[in-house]
PDB file of C-alpha atoms in Angstrom:
ATOM      1  CA  MET A   1       0.201   0.237   0.013  1.00 45.00           C
ATOM      2  CA  SER A   2       1.074   3.390  -1.059  1.00 56.00           C
ATOM      3  CA  SER A   3       1.233   6.095   1.606  1.00 81.00           C
ATOM      4  CA  LYS A   4       0.189   9.887  -0.884  1.00 86.00           C
ATOM      5  CA  VAL A   5       0.864  12.875   0.858  1.00 90.00           C
ATOM      6  CA  VAL A   6       0.084  16.457  -0.586  1.00 91.00           C
ATOM      7  CA  HIS A   7       2.933  18.946  -0.135  1.00 93.00           C
ATOM      8  CA  ALA A   8       1.349  22.303   0.148  1.00 94.00           C
ATOM      9  CA  LEU A   9       4.026  24.757   0.212  1.00 95.00           C
ATOM     10  CA  TYR A  10       3.134  28.673   1.227  1.00 95.00           C
ATOM     11  CA  ASN A  11       5.867  32.021   1.629  1.00 93.00           C
ATOM     12  CA  ASP A  12       4.043  33.855   4.382  1.00 93.00           C
ATOM     13  CA  ASP A  13       3.774  32.300   7.542  1.00 92.00           C
ATOM     14  CA  ASP A  14      -0.096  34.119   8.581  1.00 94.00           C
ATOM     15  CA  ILE A  15      -1.184  32.520   5.434  1.00 94.00           C
ATOM     16  CA  LEU A  16      -0.106  28.989   6.465  1.00 94.00           C
ATOM     17  CA  MET A  17      -1.628  29.780  10.269  1.00 95.00           C
ATOM     18  CA  ASN A  18      -5.152  30.181   8.171  1.00 95.00           C
ATOM     19  CA  ALA A  19      -3.876  26.930   5.829  1.00 95.00           C
ATOM     20  CA  VAL A  20      -3.697  24.924   8.543  1.00 95.00           C
ATOM     21  CA  LYS A  21      -7.077  26.166  10.215  1.00 95.00           C
ATOM     22  CA  LYS A  22      -8.803  25.774   7.034  1.00 94.00           C
ATOM     23  CA  THR A  23      -7.025  22.480   6.636  1.00 93.00           C
ATOM     24  CA  ARG A  24      -8.403  21.241   9.589  1.00 93.00           C
ATOM     25  CA  THR A  25     -11.765  22.486   9.525  1.00 93.00           C
ATOM     26  CA  GLU A  26     -12.007  20.071   6.215  1.00 90.00           C
ATOM     27  CA  GLY A  27     -11.148  17.457   7.936  1.00 89.00           C
ATOM     28  CA  TYR A  28      -8.041  16.757   5.835  1.00 91.00           C
ATOM     29  CA  ARG A  29      -5.016  14.847   8.333  1.00 91.00           C
ATOM     30  CA  ILE A  30      -1.712  17.286   8.786  1.00 93.00           C
ATOM     31  CA  ALA A  31       1.393  15.266   9.238  1.00 91.00           C
ATOM     32  CA  GLU A  32       3.861  17.923   9.828  1.00 92.00           C
ATOM     33  CA  VAL A  33       4.798  21.171   9.000  1.00 94.00           C
ATOM     34  CA  TYR A  34       8.161  22.352   7.991  1.00 94.00           C
ATOM     35  CA  CYS A  35       9.001  26.448   9.115  1.00 93.00           C
ATOM     36  CA  PRO A  36      12.426  27.953   8.650  1.00 93.00           C
ATOM     37  CA  PHE A  37      11.660  30.066  12.216  1.00 93.00           C
ATOM     38  CA  PRO A  38       9.225  29.079  15.217  1.00 91.00           C
ATOM     39  CA  VAL A  39       5.620  30.054  14.103  1.00 93.00           C
ATOM     40  CA  HIS A  40       4.141  31.122  17.133  1.00 94.00           C
ATOM     41  CA  GLY A  41       0.056  29.475  17.670  1.00 92.00           C
ATOM     42  CA  LEU A  42       0.860  26.577  15.167  1.00 92.00           C
ATOM     43  CA  ASP A  43       1.111  23.907  17.214  1.00 91.00           C
ATOM     44  CA  LYS A  44      -2.486  24.995  18.862  1.00 92.00           C
ATOM     45  CA  ALA A  45      -3.510  25.354  15.136  1.00 92.00           C
ATOM     46  CA  MET A  46      -2.494  21.798  14.412  1.00 92.00           C
ATOM     47  CA  GLY A  47      -4.212  20.412  17.342  1.00 90.00           C
ATOM     48  CA  LEU A  48      -0.912  18.978  19.096  1.00 89.00           C
ATOM     49  CA  ALA A  49      -1.001  18.006  22.588  1.00 89.00           C
ATOM     50  CA  GLY A  50       1.399  20.307  25.032  1.00 85.00           C
ATOM     51  CA  THR A  51       4.094  19.030  25.760  1.00 84.00           C
ATOM     52  CA  ARG A  52       5.735  17.716  29.133  1.00 86.00           C
ATOM     53  CA  LEU A  53       9.213  18.728  28.695  1.00 85.00           C
ATOM     54  CA  ALA A  54       8.667  21.588  31.737  1.00 89.00           C
ATOM     55  CA  ILE A  55       7.588  18.626  33.920  1.00 93.00           C
ATOM     56  CA  THR A  56      11.345  16.833  33.256  1.00 94.00           C
ATOM     57  CA  ALA A  57      13.171  19.970  33.600  1.00 94.00           C
ATOM     58  CA  PHE A  58      11.744  20.084  37.045  1.00 97.00           C
ATOM     59  CA  LEU A  59      12.708  16.709  37.969  1.00 97.00           C
ATOM     60  CA  TYR A  60      15.894  16.662  36.173  1.00 98.00           C
ATOM     61  CA  GLY A  61      16.484  20.415  38.655  1.00 97.00           C
ATOM     62  CA  ILE A  62      15.423  18.097  41.718  1.00 98.00           C
ATOM     63  CA  ILE A  63      18.306  15.243  40.518  1.00 98.00           C
ATOM     64  CA  GLY A  64      20.867  17.744  40.896  1.00 97.00           C
ATOM     65  CA  LEU A  65      19.397  19.349  43.757  1.00 97.00           C
ATOM     66  CA  GLY A  66      19.847  15.953  45.173  1.00 97.00           C
ATOM     67  CA  VAL A  67      23.531  14.946  43.848  1.00 97.00           C
ATOM     68  CA  ALA A  68      24.326  18.494  45.181  1.00 96.00           C
ATOM     69  CA  ILE A  69      23.340  17.946  48.663  1.00 94.00           C
ATOM     70  CA  ALA A  70      24.816  14.191  48.907  1.00 95.00           C
ATOM     71  CA  MET A  71      27.878  15.526  47.313  1.00 94.00           C
ATOM     72  CA  MET A  72      28.397  18.340  50.173  1.00 91.00           C
ATOM     73  CA  ASN A  73      27.417  16.372  52.581  1.00 90.00           C
ATOM     74  CA  PHE A  74      30.044  13.576  51.911  1.00 92.00           C
ATOM     75  CA  ILE A  75      33.128  16.308  50.985  1.00 88.00           C
ATOM     76  CA  MET A  76      32.555  19.102  53.447  1.00 84.00           C
ATOM     77  CA  ILE A  77      30.720  16.678  56.366  1.00 83.00           C
ATOM     78  CA  GLU A  78      31.514  13.425  56.694  1.00 84.00           C
ATOM     79  CA  ASP A  79      34.735  13.086  54.729  1.00 84.00           C
ATOM     80  CA  TRP A  80      36.529  16.161  54.810  1.00 82.00           C
ATOM     81  CA  PRO A  81      35.398  18.419  57.718  1.00 77.00           C
ATOM     82  CA  GLN A  82      37.594  21.923  57.684  1.00 75.00           C
ATOM     83  CA  ASN A  83      37.324  24.744  59.867  1.00 73.00           C
ATOM     84  CA  ILE A  84      36.676  27.242  57.471  1.00 71.00           C
ATOM     85  CA  GLY A  85      36.417  30.641  58.807  1.00 70.00           C
ATOM     86  CA  GLY A  86      35.415  29.261  62.128  1.00 68.00           C
ATOM     87  CA  LYS A  87      32.253  27.864  60.709  1.00 67.00           C
ATOM     88  CA  PRO A  88      31.527  24.563  62.015  1.00 66.00           C
ATOM     89  CA  SER A  89      31.801  21.407  60.226  1.00 70.00           C
ATOM     90  CA  PHE A  90      28.742  19.072  62.129  1.00 74.00           C
ATOM     91  CA  SER A  91      26.316  19.182  60.396  1.00 77.00           C
ATOM     92  CA  PHE A  92      25.067  19.814  57.181  1.00 80.00           C
ATOM     93  CA  ILE A  93      21.914  22.067  58.440  1.00 80.00           C
ATOM     94  CA  GLU A  94      24.764  24.599  59.982  1.00 79.00           C
ATOM     95  CA  ASN A  95      26.205  25.094  56.638  1.00 80.00           C
ATOM     96  CA  MET A  96      23.859  25.115  54.847  1.00 83.00           C
ATOM     97  CA  PRO A  97      23.902  29.059  53.566  1.00 84.00           C
ATOM     98  CA  ALA A  98      27.514  28.189  52.970  1.00 82.00           C
ATOM     99  CA  PHE A  99      26.164  25.599  50.526  1.00 87.00           C
ATOM    100  CA  VAL A 100      23.268  27.341  48.631  1.00 93.00           C
ATOM    101  CA  PRO A 101      25.297  28.921  45.709  1.00 93.00           C
ATOM    102  CA  ILE A 102      26.350  25.223  44.762  1.00 93.00           C
ATOM    103  CA  MET A 103      23.189  23.455  45.224  1.00 95.00           C
ATOM    104  CA  PHE A 104      21.910  25.952  42.987  1.00 97.00           C
ATOM    105  CA  GLU A 105      24.605  26.007  40.144  1.00 97.00           C
ATOM    106  CA  LEU A 106      24.314  22.354  40.056  1.00 97.00           C
ATOM    107  CA  THR A 107      20.231  22.214  39.941  1.00 97.00           C
ATOM    108  CA  VAL A 108      20.623  24.360  36.668  1.00 97.00           C
ATOM    109  CA  PHE A 109      23.551  22.303  35.432  1.00 98.00           C
ATOM    110  CA  PHE A 110      21.911  18.850  36.011  1.00 98.00           C
ATOM    111  CA  ALA A 111      18.438  20.632  34.602  1.00 97.00           C
ATOM    112  CA  ALA A 112      19.891  22.013  31.124  1.00 96.00           C
ATOM    113  CA  HIS A 113      22.239  19.584  30.124  1.00 97.00           C
ATOM    114  CA  LEU A 114      19.407  16.640  30.821  1.00 97.00           C
ATOM    115  CA  MET A 115      17.340  18.786  29.066  1.00 95.00           C
ATOM    116  CA  VAL A 116      19.486  19.375  26.029  1.00 93.00           C
ATOM    117  CA  ILE A 117      20.041  14.953  25.853  1.00 93.00           C
ATOM    118  CA  THR A 118      15.941  14.651  26.371  1.00 92.00           C
ATOM    119  CA  PHE A 119      15.430  17.004  23.476  1.00 89.00           C
ATOM    120  CA  TYR A 120      17.780  15.230  21.259  1.00 90.00           C
ATOM    121  CA  MET A 121      16.575  11.714  21.906  1.00 90.00           C
ATOM    122  CA  ARG A 122      12.978  12.841  21.683  1.00 87.00           C
ATOM    123  CA  SER A 123      13.645  14.607  18.480  1.00 85.00           C
ATOM    124  CA  LYS A 124      15.152  11.521  17.743  1.00 87.00           C
ATOM    125  CA  LEU A 125      17.812  14.234  16.651  1.00 86.00           C
ATOM    126  CA  TRP A 126      21.105  11.334  16.523  1.00 83.00           C
ATOM    127  CA  PRO A 127      25.046  12.442  15.766  1.00 84.00           C
ATOM    128  CA  PHE A 128      25.327  11.482  11.736  1.00 86.00           C
ATOM    129  CA  LYS A 129      21.311  11.683  10.841  1.00 85.00           C
ATOM    130  CA  LYS A 130      20.389  12.241   7.354  1.00 85.00           C
ATOM    131  CA  ALA A 131      18.063  15.097   7.398  1.00 81.00           C
ATOM    132  CA  GLU A 132      14.064  14.943   6.811  1.00 81.00           C
ATOM    133  CA  ASN A 133      13.343  17.960   5.078  1.00 84.00           C
ATOM    134  CA  PRO A 134      11.423  17.130   2.032  1.00 89.00           C
ATOM    135  CA  ASP A 135      11.945  20.562   0.519  1.00 88.00           C
ATOM    136  CA  VAL A 136      15.094  22.619   0.932  1.00 88.00           C
ATOM    137  CA  ARG A 137      13.559  26.176   0.513  1.00 90.00           C
ATOM    138  CA  THR A 138      12.058  25.568   3.844  1.00 89.00           C
ATOM    139  CA  THR A 139      15.702  25.977   5.752  1.00 88.00           C
ATOM    140  CA  ASP A 140      14.672  29.412   3.677  1.00 90.00           C
ATOM    141  CA  ASP A 141      12.368  31.267   3.026  1.00 91.00           C
ATOM    142  CA  HIS A 142       9.094  28.808   2.655  1.00 93.00           C
ATOM    143  CA  PHE A 143       7.117  26.912   5.006  1.00 95.00           C
ATOM    144  CA  LEU A 144       5.580  23.252   3.492  1.00 95.00           C
ATOM    145  CA  MET A 145       2.560  21.646   5.158  1.00 95.00           C
ATOM    146  CA  GLU A 146       2.456  18.136   4.914  1.00 93.00           C
ATOM    147  CA  VAL A 147      -1.349  16.355   4.522  1.00 93.00           C
ATOM    148  CA  ASP A 148      -2.190  12.545   4.226  1.00 91.00           C
ATOM    149  CA  VAL A 149      -4.210  11.795   1.070  1.00 89.00           C
ATOM    150  CA  ALA A 150      -5.619   8.575   2.647  1.00 83.00           C
ATOM    151  CA  ASN A 151      -8.981   8.099   0.591  1.00 82.00           C
ATOM    152  CA  ASN A 152      -9.408  11.579  -0.377  1.00 82.00           C
ATOM    153  CA  ASP A 153      -9.486  12.835  -4.183  1.00 84.00           C
ATOM    154  CA  LEU A 154      -6.098  14.223  -5.315  1.00 84.00           C
ATOM    155  CA  GLU A 155      -7.901  16.718  -7.785  1.00 86.00           C
ATOM    156  CA  SER A 156     -10.323  18.519  -5.127  1.00 88.00           C
ATOM    157  CA  MET A 157      -7.211  18.367  -2.560  1.00 89.00           C
ATOM    158  CA  ALA A 158      -5.227  20.388  -4.690  1.00 88.00           C
ATOM    159  CA  SER A 159      -7.832  22.917  -5.669  1.00 90.00           C
ATOM    160  CA  PHE A 160      -8.449  23.298  -1.958  1.00 92.00           C
ATOM    161  CA  PHE A 161      -4.876  23.986  -1.045  1.00 92.00           C
ATOM    162  CA  SER A 162      -4.631  26.551  -4.052  1.00 92.00           C
ATOM    163  CA  ARG A 163      -7.597  28.778  -2.450  1.00 93.00           C
ATOM    164  CA  THR A 164      -5.391  28.744   0.790  1.00 93.00           C
ATOM    165  CA  GLY A 165      -2.598  30.530  -1.401  1.00 92.00           C
ATOM    166  CA  ALA A 166       0.024  27.936  -1.560  1.00 92.00           C
ATOM    167  CA  VAL A 167       2.198  28.571  -4.210  1.00 94.00           C
ATOM    168  CA  GLU A 168       3.240  25.518  -5.338  1.00 92.00           C
ATOM    169  CA  ILE A 169       1.299  21.595  -4.303  1.00 91.00           C
ATOM    170  CA  LYS A 170       2.825  18.360  -5.032  1.00 91.00           C
ATOM    171  CA  ILE A 171       1.679  15.103  -4.043  1.00 88.00           C
ATOM    172  CA  VAL A 172       4.300  12.579  -3.230  1.00 87.00           C
ATOM    173  CA  ASP A 173       4.565   9.114  -2.411  1.00 84.00           C
ATOM    174  CA  LYS A 174       6.116   8.312   0.843  1.00 77.00           C
ATOM    175  CA  ASP A 175       7.390   4.776  -0.007  1.00 70.00           C
ATOM    176  CA  GLU A 176       9.424   6.008  -3.054  1.00 65.00           C
ATOM    177  CA  GLU A 177      10.957   9.089  -0.969  1.00 59.00           C
ATOM    178  CA  HIS A 178      13.203   6.323   1.512  1.00 52.00           C
TER     179      HIS A 178
END
């Protein structure tokens, strides 16, 4: 079974937004939209679910805070207690004000680095990965909306997308692309 898609190319982000809204109203399934820059509100217009990356960032920050507390407690209290500036080295709580900058820095460090790794893994952006961009112009100044054909009439879809302001319309067989 061949999986055909329509590639509708637009040259303005406002026209693209209106086209996405009209396409969803018509009942067509948008597979992907390729843009040269982020378009505010496009994810909502496409009906995409909200991201949970903020939750993972919070959890990674908590991991960083835990590592900082465990590290400082072991190094400064248990393993090598030192009398620095007359401060007692008997408990973590007594020394915690001096440890706050380290706790903050490790919280930010873990959250930032683990979020980058999570983003690359979630986006499947591995080293030496071949680009999946269907049209090179979408890296410069054009926007491409990829819509599944399914059981729809190709001619009616092409006329619909030309009415939405598409400057170019192509029907592509995804199986032959790879």
